[in-house]
Amino acid sequence: MSTPDRLPASGGAVFERILDRALDSPEVSQALRRHAGRATREDLRARALAARETITAAAGVEYQDYLELKGASAQHDESAASRSAGGILPVLAVFVPSLSAMAGAVFLVFGYGLRALDQARHIGDALVTAGAVAAVVAVGSGVADLIWLLVAAARNRSSTGHADHGGRDPRVRQAWDAWQAALLERGMVPFLLGLLEQKHMAEEAVRSAHEAAAGGAGADGDNPGSPGFIGPTPPRLR
């Protein structure tokens, strides 16, 4: 089970986009120039991607706020959609085309059947006319239903495209922006600067060790700073 401050699998693209912003920030760019040769942009990017969970934990509070607001907004949208779908229009959209088609078929069958009888020809003509009208109504309502479905599908795709930042809810959008800012300022940039500082300190420690080793290359007895130094050898008496 994932923790609240952990991004879902689909958040990888968002994480990489914010990581690129951090690498392009003035602080990290200046640090890369100052420590030229110690690390490259590609090295920092690879290390940050490997430490994704550690970095996102720095903005866990903002991400939790975003998730809570997003969930509340989604419940509100679902309840509003269910209320709008509970009216009489969806019922009419289902029954009008089918009933019109059935009525048109019945009228046409009986109308053409009565036309065959000379004494009931006028009734047959009326039924044929009614059947044609019912067929036109069925076709028109079917086309209207198709248009309505296409519009609803387009709205759903639009809502899905904005699902990561809360769609049309400004509060969720603000929470999304606040999380990205916190991830950049408290997660990405300090992590990258810390990597560069660690490399600098490690190289300084290695250089100091090499200098100490070079300074102590002589024998312990001849090095005044060594524990075995005993001073100059006194001359022997004849």
mmCIF file of N, CA, C and O in Angstrom, residues 42-125:
data_model
loop_
_atom_site.group_PDB
_atom_site.id
_atom_site.type_symbol
_atom_site.label_atom_id
_atom_site.label_comp_id
_atom_site.label_asym_id
_atom_site.label_seq_id
_atom_site.Cartn_x
_atom_site.Cartn_y
_atom_site.Cartn_z
ATOM 1 N N GLU A 42 23.585 15.208 -16.305
ATOM 2 C CA GLU A 42 23.038 13.859 -16.462
ATOM 3 C C GLU A 42 23.237 13.033 -15.192
ATOM 4 O O GLU A 42 22.371 12.228 -14.823
ATOM 5 N N ASP A 43 24.382 13.222 -14.520
ATOM 6 C CA ASP A 43 24.613 12.497 -13.260
ATOM 7 C C ASP A 43 23.584 12.900 -12.209
ATOM 8 O O ASP A 43 23.015 12.041 -11.515
ATOM 9 N N LEU A 44 23.362 14.202 -12.066
ATOM 10 C CA LEU A 44 22.397 14.674 -11.082
ATOM 11 C C LEU A 44 20.995 14.171 -11.398
ATOM 12 O O LEU A 44 20.239 13.778 -10.496
ATOM 13 N N ARG A 45 20.636 14.175 -12.667
ATOM 14 C CA ARG A 45 19.292 13.731 -13.064
ATOM 15 C C ARG A 45 19.087 12.253 -12.738
ATOM 16 O O ARG A 45 18.036 11.846 -12.228
ATOM 17 N N ALA A 46 20.097 11.441 -13.022
ATOM 18 C CA ALA A 46 19.980 10.007 -12.738
ATOM 19 C C ALA A 46 19.864 9.752 -11.241
ATOM 20 O O ALA A 46 19.058 8.913 -10.800
ATOM 21 N N ARG A 47 20.648 10.474 -10.423
ATOM 22 C CA ARG A 47 20.583 10.286 -8.971
ATOM 23 C C ARG A 47 19.230 10.734 -8.425
ATOM 24 O O ARG A 47 18.676 10.103 -7.506
ATOM 25 N N ALA A 48 18.689 11.817 -8.962
ATOM 26 C CA ALA A 48 17.393 12.293 -8.486
ATOM 27 C C ALA A 48 16.280 11.321 -8.857
ATOM 28 O O ALA A 48 15.362 11.085 -8.057
ATOM 29 N N LEU A 49 16.314 10.759 -10.041
ATOM 30 C CA LEU A 49 15.294 9.781 -10.426
ATOM 31 C C LEU A 49 15.365 8.541 -9.544
ATOM 32 O O LEU A 49 14.332 7.947 -9.213
ATOM 33 N N ALA A 50 16.556 8.150 -9.153
ATOM 34 C CA ALA A 50 16.693 6.980 -8.276
ATOM 35 C C ALA A 50 16.184 7.274 -6.866
ATOM 36 O O ALA A 50 15.752 6.355 -6.155
ATOM 37 N N ALA A 51 16.229 8.532 -6.450
ATOM 38 C CA ALA A 51 15.771 8.922 -5.103
ATOM 39 C C ALA A 51 14.410 9.596 -5.161
ATOM 40 O O ALA A 51 14.122 10.503 -4.365
ATOM 41 N N ARG A 52 13.559 9.141 -6.040
ATOM 42 C CA ARG A 52 12.262 9.800 -6.245
ATOM 43 C C ARG A 52 11.413 9.829 -4.979
ATOM 44 O O ARG A 52 10.849 10.861 -4.624
ATOM 45 N N GLU A 53 11.328 8.714 -4.263
ATOM 46 C CA GLU A 53 10.475 8.672 -3.074
ATOM 47 C C GLU A 53 11.007 9.582 -1.971
ATOM 48 O O GLU A 53 10.224 10.224 -1.263
ATOM 49 N N THR A 54 12.318 9.636 -1.838
ATOM 50 C CA THR A 54 12.899 10.519 -0.813
ATOM 51 C C THR A 54 12.608 11.979 -1.113
ATOM 52 O O THR A 54 12.288 12.769 -0.215
ATOM 53 N N ILE A 55 12.693 12.355 -2.370
ATOM 54 C CA ILE A 55 12.465 13.748 -2.743
ATOM 55 C C ILE A 55 10.993 14.121 -2.584
ATOM 56 O O ILE A 55 10.662 15.198 -2.066
ATOM 57 N N THR A 56 10.089 13.256 -3.025
ATOM 58 C CA THR A 56 8.666 13.582 -2.922
ATOM 59 C C THR A 56 8.194 13.643 -1.475
ATOM 60 O O THR A 56 7.216 14.331 -1.176
ATOM 61 N N ALA A 57 8.887 12.948 -0.583
ATOM 62 C CA ALA A 57 8.489 13.006 0.825
ATOM 63 C C ALA A 57 8.651 14.403 1.401
ATOM 64 O O ALA A 57 7.970 14.760 2.367
ATOM 65 N N ALA A 58 9.531 15.210 0.811
ATOM 66 C CA ALA A 58 9.721 16.576 1.316
ATOM 67 C C ALA A 58 8.494 17.439 1.112
ATOM 68 O O ALA A 58 8.310 18.437 1.814
ATOM 69 N N ALA A 59 7.654 17.088 0.140
ATOM 70 C CA ALA A 59 6.421 17.849 -0.119
ATOM 71 C C ALA A 59 5.200 16.983 0.159
ATOM 72 O O ALA A 59 4.159 17.156 -0.479
ATOM 73 N N GLY A 60 5.305 16.074 1.107
ATOM 74 C CA GLY A 60 4.207 15.158 1.393
ATOM 75 C C GLY A 60 2.960 15.848 1.933
ATOM 76 O O GLY A 60 1.840 15.430 1.626
ATOM 77 N N VAL A 61 3.134 16.901 2.720
ATOM 78 C CA VAL A 61 1.964 17.594 3.291
ATOM 79 C C VAL A 61 1.151 18.242 2.179
ATOM 80 O O VAL A 61 -0.089 18.127 2.145
ATOM 81 N N GLU A 62 1.821 18.924 1.261
ATOM 82 C CA GLU A 62 1.109 19.581 0.160
ATOM 83 C C GLU A 62 0.432 18.558 -0.752
ATOM 84 O O GLU A 62 -0.674 18.809 -1.254
ATOM 85 N N TYR A 63 1.086 17.430 -0.956
ATOM 86 C CA TYR A 63 0.477 16.414 -1.819
ATOM 87 C C TYR A 63 -0.750 15.789 -1.170
ATOM 88 O O TYR A 63 -1.743 15.500 -1.831
ATOM 89 N N GLN A 64 -0.712 15.602 0.148
ATOM 90 C CA GLN A 64 -1.870 15.082 0.855
ATOM 91 C C GLN A 64 -3.036 16.060 0.783
ATOM 92 O O GLN A 64 -4.191 15.656 0.589
ATOM 93 N N ASP A 65 -2.758 17.365 0.931
ATOM 94 C CA ASP A 65 -3.820 18.371 0.793
ATOM 95 C C ASP A 65 -4.431 18.326 -0.603
ATOM 96 O O ASP A 65 -5.656 18.445 -0.767
ATOM 97 N N TYR A 66 -3.593 18.174 -1.602
ATOM 98 C CA TYR A 66 -4.094 18.098 -2.985
ATOM 99 C C TYR A 66 -4.998 16.886 -3.176
ATOM 100 O O TYR A 66 -6.071 16.988 -3.789
ATOM 101 N N LEU A 67 -4.591 15.731 -2.644
ATOM 102 C CA LEU A 67 -5.404 14.525 -2.804
ATOM 103 C C LEU A 67 -6.761 14.677 -2.118
ATOM 104 O O LEU A 67 -7.787 14.235 -2.650
ATOM 105 N N GLU A 68 -6.775 15.276 -0.930
ATOM 106 C CA GLU A 68 -8.037 15.449 -0.210
ATOM 107 C C GLU A 68 -8.981 16.383 -0.976
ATOM 108 O O GLU A 68 -10.177 16.093 -1.126
ATOM 109 N N LEU A 69 -8.463 17.493 -1.458
ATOM 110 C CA LEU A 69 -9.303 18.420 -2.217
ATOM 111 C C LEU A 69 -9.772 17.796 -3.528
ATOM 112 O O LEU A 69 -10.914 17.994 -3.956
ATOM 113 N N LYS A 70 -8.912 17.032 -4.165
ATOM 114 C CA LYS A 70 -9.284 16.393 -5.423
ATOM 115 C C LYS A 70 -10.394 15.366 -5.201
ATOM 116 O O LYS A 70 -11.333 15.267 -5.987
ATOM 117 N N GLY A 71 -10.278 14.576 -4.102
ATOM 118 C CA GLY A 71 -11.322 13.598 -3.811
ATOM 119 C C GLY A 71 -12.654 14.255 -3.501
ATOM 120 O O GLY A 71 -13.705 13.792 -3.960
ATOM 121 N N ALA A 72 -12.632 15.342 -2.723
ATOM 122 C CA ALA A 72 -13.879 16.041 -2.414
ATOM 123 C C ALA A 72 -14.498 16.640 -3.668
ATOM 124 O O ALA A 72 -15.717 16.613 -3.855
ATOM 125 N N SER A 73 -13.666 17.180 -4.559
ATOM 126 C CA SER A 73 -14.181 17.754 -5.800
ATOM 127 C C SER A 73 -14.777 16.682 -6.698
ATOM 128 O O SER A 73 -15.809 16.893 -7.338
ATOM 129 N N ALA A 74 -14.142 15.507 -6.738
ATOM 130 C CA ALA A 74 -14.665 14.419 -7.569
ATOM 131 C C ALA A 74 -16.012 13.937 -7.046
ATOM 132 O O ALA A 74 -16.936 13.653 -7.836
ATOM 133 N N GLN A 75 -16.170 13.827 -5.732
ATOM 134 C CA GLN A 75 -17.459 13.417 -5.169
ATOM 135 C C GLN A 75 -18.543 14.439 -5.476
ATOM 136 O O GLN A 75 -19.688 14.076 -5.782
ATOM 137 N N HIS A 76 -18.189 15.712 -5.407
ATOM 138 C CA HIS A 76 -19.173 16.755 -5.724
ATOM 139 C C HIS A 76 -19.598 16.668 -7.180
ATOM 140 O O HIS A 76 -20.786 16.790 -7.507
ATOM 141 N N ASP A 77 -18.641 16.428 -8.083
ATOM 142 C CA ASP A 77 -18.971 16.326 -9.506
ATOM 143 C C ASP A 77 -19.843 15.105 -9.787
ATOM 144 O O ASP A 77 -20.769 15.155 -10.600
ATOM 145 N N GLU A 78 -19.544 13.990 -9.099
ATOM 146 C CA GLU A 78 -20.341 12.784 -9.312
ATOM 147 C C GLU A 78 -21.776 12.958 -8.830
ATOM 148 O O GLU A 78 -22.717 12.519 -9.480
ATOM 149 N N SER A 79 -21.926 13.616 -7.675
ATOM 150 C CA SER A 79 -23.283 13.820 -7.167
ATOM 151 C C SER A 79 -24.065 14.766 -8.069
ATOM 152 O O SER A 79 -25.257 14.572 -8.320
ATOM 153 N N ALA A 80 -23.394 15.805 -8.590
ATOM 154 C CA ALA A 80 -24.078 16.720 -9.496
ATOM 155 C C ALA A 80 -24.468 16.020 -10.791
ATOM 156 O O ALA A 80 -25.555 16.238 -11.337
ATOM 157 N N ALA A 81 -23.597 15.144 -11.282
ATOM 158 C CA ALA A 81 -23.913 14.413 -12.511
ATOM 159 C C ALA A 81 -25.067 13.443 -12.307
ATOM 160 O O ALA A 81 -25.925 13.280 -13.176
ATOM 161 N N SER A 82 -25.094 12.802 -11.134
ATOM 162 C CA SER A 82 -26.197 11.875 -10.872
ATOM 163 C C SER A 82 -27.527 12.605 -10.751
ATOM 164 O O SER A 82 -28.573 12.103 -11.177
ATOM 165 N N ARG A 83 -27.505 13.822 -10.160
ATOM 166 C CA ARG A 83 -28.743 14.585 -10.066
ATOM 167 C C ARG A 83 -29.237 15.022 -11.439
ATOM 168 O O ARG A 83 -30.436 14.972 -11.730
ATOM 169 N N SER A 84 -28.299 15.442 -12.286
ATOM 170 C CA SER A 84 -28.719 15.861 -13.629
ATOM 171 C C SER A 84 -29.169 14.680 -14.461
ATOM 172 O O SER A 84 -30.029 14.816 -15.340
ATOM 173 N N ALA A 85 -28.591 13.511 -14.204
ATOM 174 C CA ALA A 85 -28.984 12.323 -14.974
ATOM 175 C C ALA A 85 -30.279 11.715 -14.478
ATOM 176 O O ALA A 85 -30.839 10.817 -15.119
ATOM 177 N N GLY A 86 -30.791 12.174 -13.335
ATOM 178 C CA GLY A 86 -32.003 11.572 -12.798
ATOM 179 C C GLY A 86 -33.278 12.211 -13.294
ATOM 180 O O GLY A 86 -34.365 11.860 -12.856
ATOM 181 N N GLY A 87 -33.197 13.178 -14.219
ATOM 182 C CA GLY A 87 -34.394 13.833 -14.720
ATOM 183 C C GLY A 87 -35.104 13.006 -15.770
ATOM 184 O O GLY A 87 -34.802 11.838 -16.018
ATOM 185 N N ILE A 88 -36.068 13.660 -16.437
ATOM 186 C CA ILE A 88 -36.885 12.951 -17.420
ATOM 187 C C ILE A 88 -36.236 12.917 -18.797
ATOM 188 O O ILE A 88 -36.571 12.070 -19.628
ATOM 189 N N LEU A 89 -35.250 13.790 -19.038
ATOM 190 C CA LEU A 89 -34.630 13.832 -20.359
ATOM 191 C C LEU A 89 -33.935 12.536 -20.743
ATOM 192 O O LEU A 89 -34.099 12.060 -21.880
ATOM 193 N N PRO A 90 -33.134 11.903 -19.857
ATOM 194 C CA PRO A 90 -32.531 10.633 -20.258
ATOM 195 C C PRO A 90 -33.563 9.554 -20.575
ATOM 196 O O PRO A 90 -33.367 8.734 -21.469
ATOM 197 N N VAL A 91 -34.677 9.562 -19.831
ATOM 198 C CA VAL A 91 -35.729 8.573 -20.106
ATOM 199 C C VAL A 91 -36.328 8.798 -21.487
ATOM 200 O O VAL A 91 -36.531 7.865 -22.280
ATOM 201 N N LEU A 92 -36.623 10.067 -21.790
ATOM 202 C CA LEU A 92 -37.164 10.369 -23.115
ATOM 203 C C LEU A 92 -36.164 10.043 -24.215
ATOM 204 O O LEU A 92 -36.546 9.583 -25.301
ATOM 205 N N ALA A 93 -34.883 10.279 -23.946
ATOM 206 C CA ALA A 93 -33.868 9.997 -24.955
ATOM 207 C C ALA A 93 -33.807 8.518 -25.295
ATOM 208 O O ALA A 93 -33.457 8.138 -26.415
ATOM 209 N N VAL A 94 -34.170 7.658 -24.344
ATOM 210 C CA VAL A 94 -34.146 6.222 -24.601
ATOM 211 C C VAL A 94 -35.436 5.750 -25.267
ATOM 212 O O VAL A 94 -35.413 4.979 -26.241
ATOM 213 N N PHE A 95 -36.584 6.247 -24.786
ATOM 214 C CA PHE A 95 -37.865 5.692 -25.243
ATOM 215 C C PHE A 95 -38.399 6.343 -26.512
ATOM 216 O O PHE A 95 -39.083 5.676 -27.295
ATOM 217 N N VAL A 96 -38.142 7.618 -26.741
ATOM 218 C CA VAL A 96 -38.723 8.282 -27.913
ATOM 219 C C VAL A 96 -38.279 7.640 -29.220
ATOM 220 O O VAL A 96 -39.114 7.329 -30.088
ATOM 221 N N PRO A 97 -36.992 7.386 -29.449
ATOM 222 C CA PRO A 97 -36.622 6.768 -30.731
ATOM 223 C C PRO A 97 -37.215 5.380 -30.913
ATOM 224 O O PRO A 97 -37.707 5.040 -32.003
ATOM 225 N N SER A 98 -37.177 4.564 -29.856
ATOM 226 C CA SER A 98 -37.679 3.194 -29.994
ATOM 227 C C SER A 98 -39.192 3.172 -30.207
ATOM 228 O O SER A 98 -39.707 2.451 -31.083
ATOM 229 N N LEU A 99 -39.929 3.972 -29.427
ATOM 230 C CA LEU A 99 -41.377 4.002 -29.589
ATOM 231 C C LEU A 99 -41.777 4.577 -30.943
ATOM 232 O O LEU A 99 -42.722 4.074 -31.600
ATOM 233 N N SER A 100 -41.094 5.597 -31.410
ATOM 234 C CA SER A 100 -41.405 6.168 -32.715
ATOM 235 C C SER A 100 -41.137 5.170 -33.831
ATOM 236 O O SER A 100 -41.919 5.058 -34.795
ATOM 237 N N ALA A 101 -40.047 4.430 -33.702
ATOM 238 C CA ALA A 101 -39.736 3.441 -34.728
ATOM 239 C C ALA A 101 -40.783 2.330 -34.750
ATOM 240 O O ALA A 101 -41.238 1.891 -35.830
ATOM 241 N N MET A 102 -41.180 1.859 -33.564
ATOM 242 C CA MET A 102 -42.195 0.803 -33.510
ATOM 243 C C MET A 102 -43.532 1.295 -34.065
ATOM 244 O O MET A 102 -44.195 0.594 -34.852
ATOM 245 N N ALA A 103 -43.928 2.517 -33.662
ATOM 246 C CA ALA A 103 -45.205 3.051 -34.156
ATOM 247 C C ALA A 103 -45.162 3.251 -35.664
ATOM 248 O O ALA A 103 -46.135 2.957 -36.375
ATOM 249 N N GLY A 104 -44.040 3.747 -36.176
ATOM 250 C CA GLY A 104 -43.928 3.935 -37.613
ATOM 251 C C GLY A 104 -44.034 2.633 -38.373
ATOM 252 O O GLY A 104 -44.697 2.564 -39.428
ATOM 253 N N ALA A 105 -43.381 1.592 -37.851
ATOM 254 C CA ALA A 105 -43.456 0.293 -38.524
ATOM 255 C C ALA A 105 -44.889 -0.241 -38.534
ATOM 256 O O ALA A 105 -45.376 -0.758 -39.557
ATOM 257 N N VAL A 106 -45.607 -0.118 -37.402
ATOM 258 C CA VAL A 106 -46.989 -0.611 -37.335
ATOM 259 C C VAL A 106 -47.897 0.164 -38.290
ATOM 260 O O VAL A 106 -48.707 -0.418 -39.040
ATOM 261 N N PHE A 107 -47.759 1.498 -38.290
ATOM 262 C CA PHE A 107 -48.601 2.320 -39.167
ATOM 263 C C PHE A 107 -48.358 2.004 -40.642
ATOM 264 O O PHE A 107 -49.299 1.907 -41.441
ATOM 265 N N LEU A 108 -47.100 1.832 -40.993
ATOM 266 C CA LEU A 108 -46.794 1.558 -42.389
ATOM 267 C C LEU A 108 -47.319 0.191 -42.830
ATOM 268 O O LEU A 108 -47.870 0.032 -43.927
ATOM 269 N N VAL A 109 -47.172 -0.790 -41.962
ATOM 270 C CA VAL A 109 -47.651 -2.138 -42.332
ATOM 271 C C VAL A 109 -49.167 -2.130 -42.528
ATOM 272 O O VAL A 109 -49.700 -2.620 -43.543
ATOM 273 N N PHE A 110 -49.888 -1.558 -41.555
ATOM 274 C CA PHE A 110 -51.342 -1.529 -41.681
ATOM 275 C C PHE A 110 -51.787 -0.590 -42.804
ATOM 276 O O PHE A 110 -52.786 -0.847 -43.501
ATOM 277 N N GLY A 111 -51.069 0.500 -42.971
ATOM 278 C CA GLY A 111 -51.452 1.436 -44.025
ATOM 279 C C GLY A 111 -51.339 0.826 -45.404
ATOM 280 O O GLY A 111 -52.281 0.924 -46.225
ATOM 281 N N TYR A 112 -50.210 0.191 -45.696
ATOM 282 C CA TYR A 112 -50.057 -0.429 -47.008
ATOM 283 C C TYR A 112 -50.992 -1.633 -47.159
ATOM 284 O O TYR A 112 -51.435 -1.967 -48.267
ATOM 285 N N GLY A 113 -51.306 -2.286 -46.026
ATOM 286 C CA GLY A 113 -52.264 -3.397 -46.118
ATOM 287 C C GLY A 113 -53.668 -2.917 -46.465
ATOM 288 O O GLY A 113 -54.374 -3.543 -47.270
ATOM 289 N N LEU A 114 -54.091 -1.789 -45.857
ATOM 290 C CA LEU A 114 -55.424 -1.260 -46.145
ATOM 291 C C LEU A 114 -55.510 -0.620 -47.528
ATOM 292 O O LEU A 114 -56.598 -0.511 -48.103
ATOM 293 N N ARG A 115 -54.381 -0.183 -48.059
ATOM 294 C CA ARG A 115 -54.400 0.375 -49.407
ATOM 295 C C ARG A 115 -54.808 -0.679 -50.447
ATOM 296 O O ARG A 115 -55.343 -0.330 -51.515
ATOM 297 N N ALA A 116 -54.501 -1.907 -50.094
ATOM 298 C CA ALA A 116 -54.875 -2.965 -51.035
ATOM 299 C C ALA A 116 -56.387 -3.133 -51.142
ATOM 300 O O ALA A 116 -56.895 -3.700 -52.124
ATOM 301 N N LEU A 117 -57.113 -2.669 -50.119
ATOM 302 C CA LEU A 117 -58.572 -2.746 -50.142
ATOM 303 C C LEU A 117 -59.125 -1.417 -50.647
ATOM 304 O O LEU A 117 -58.859 -0.366 -50.074
ATOM 305 N N ASP A 118 -59.868 -1.420 -51.679
ATOM 306 C CA ASP A 118 -60.354 -0.179 -52.279
ATOM 307 C C ASP A 118 -61.255 0.601 -51.330
ATOM 308 O O ASP A 118 -61.213 1.835 -51.301
ATOM 309 N N GLN A 119 -62.091 -0.089 -50.548
ATOM 310 C CA GLN A 119 -63.032 0.615 -49.701
ATOM 311 C C GLN A 119 -62.363 1.244 -48.477
ATOM 312 O O GLN A 119 -62.954 2.092 -47.816
ATOM 313 N N ALA A 120 -61.122 0.843 -48.135
ATOM 314 C CA ALA A 120 -60.409 1.397 -46.968
ATOM 315 C C ALA A 120 -59.131 2.111 -47.388
ATOM 316 O O ALA A 120 -58.199 2.244 -46.602
ATOM 317 N N ARG A 121 -59.128 2.577 -48.637
ATOM 318 C CA ARG A 121 -57.893 3.184 -49.135
ATOM 319 C C ARG A 121 -57.553 4.484 -48.389
ATOM 320 O O ARG A 121 -56.383 4.767 -48.118
ATOM 321 N N HIS A 122 -58.572 5.303 -48.061
ATOM 322 C CA HIS A 122 -58.302 6.570 -47.390
ATOM 323 C C HIS A 122 -57.729 6.344 -45.995
ATOM 324 O O HIS A 122 -56.894 7.106 -45.522
ATOM 325 N N ILE A 123 -58.185 5.246 -45.340
ATOM 326 C CA ILE A 123 -57.621 4.936 -44.017
ATOM 327 C C ILE A 123 -56.167 4.493 -44.164
ATOM 328 O O ILE A 123 -55.295 4.846 -43.365
ATOM 329 N N GLY A 124 -55.910 3.719 -45.212
ATOM 330 C CA GLY A 124 -54.529 3.273 -45.446
ATOM 331 C C GLY A 124 -53.593 4.443 -45.722
ATOM 332 O O GLY A 124 -52.454 4.460 -45.252
ATOM 333 N N ASP A 125 -54.079 5.425 -46.506
ATOM 334 C CA ASP A 125 -53.238 6.592 -46.771
ATOM 335 C C ASP A 125 -52.910 7.353 -45.483
ATOM 336 O O ASP A 125 -51.777 7.824 -45.287
#
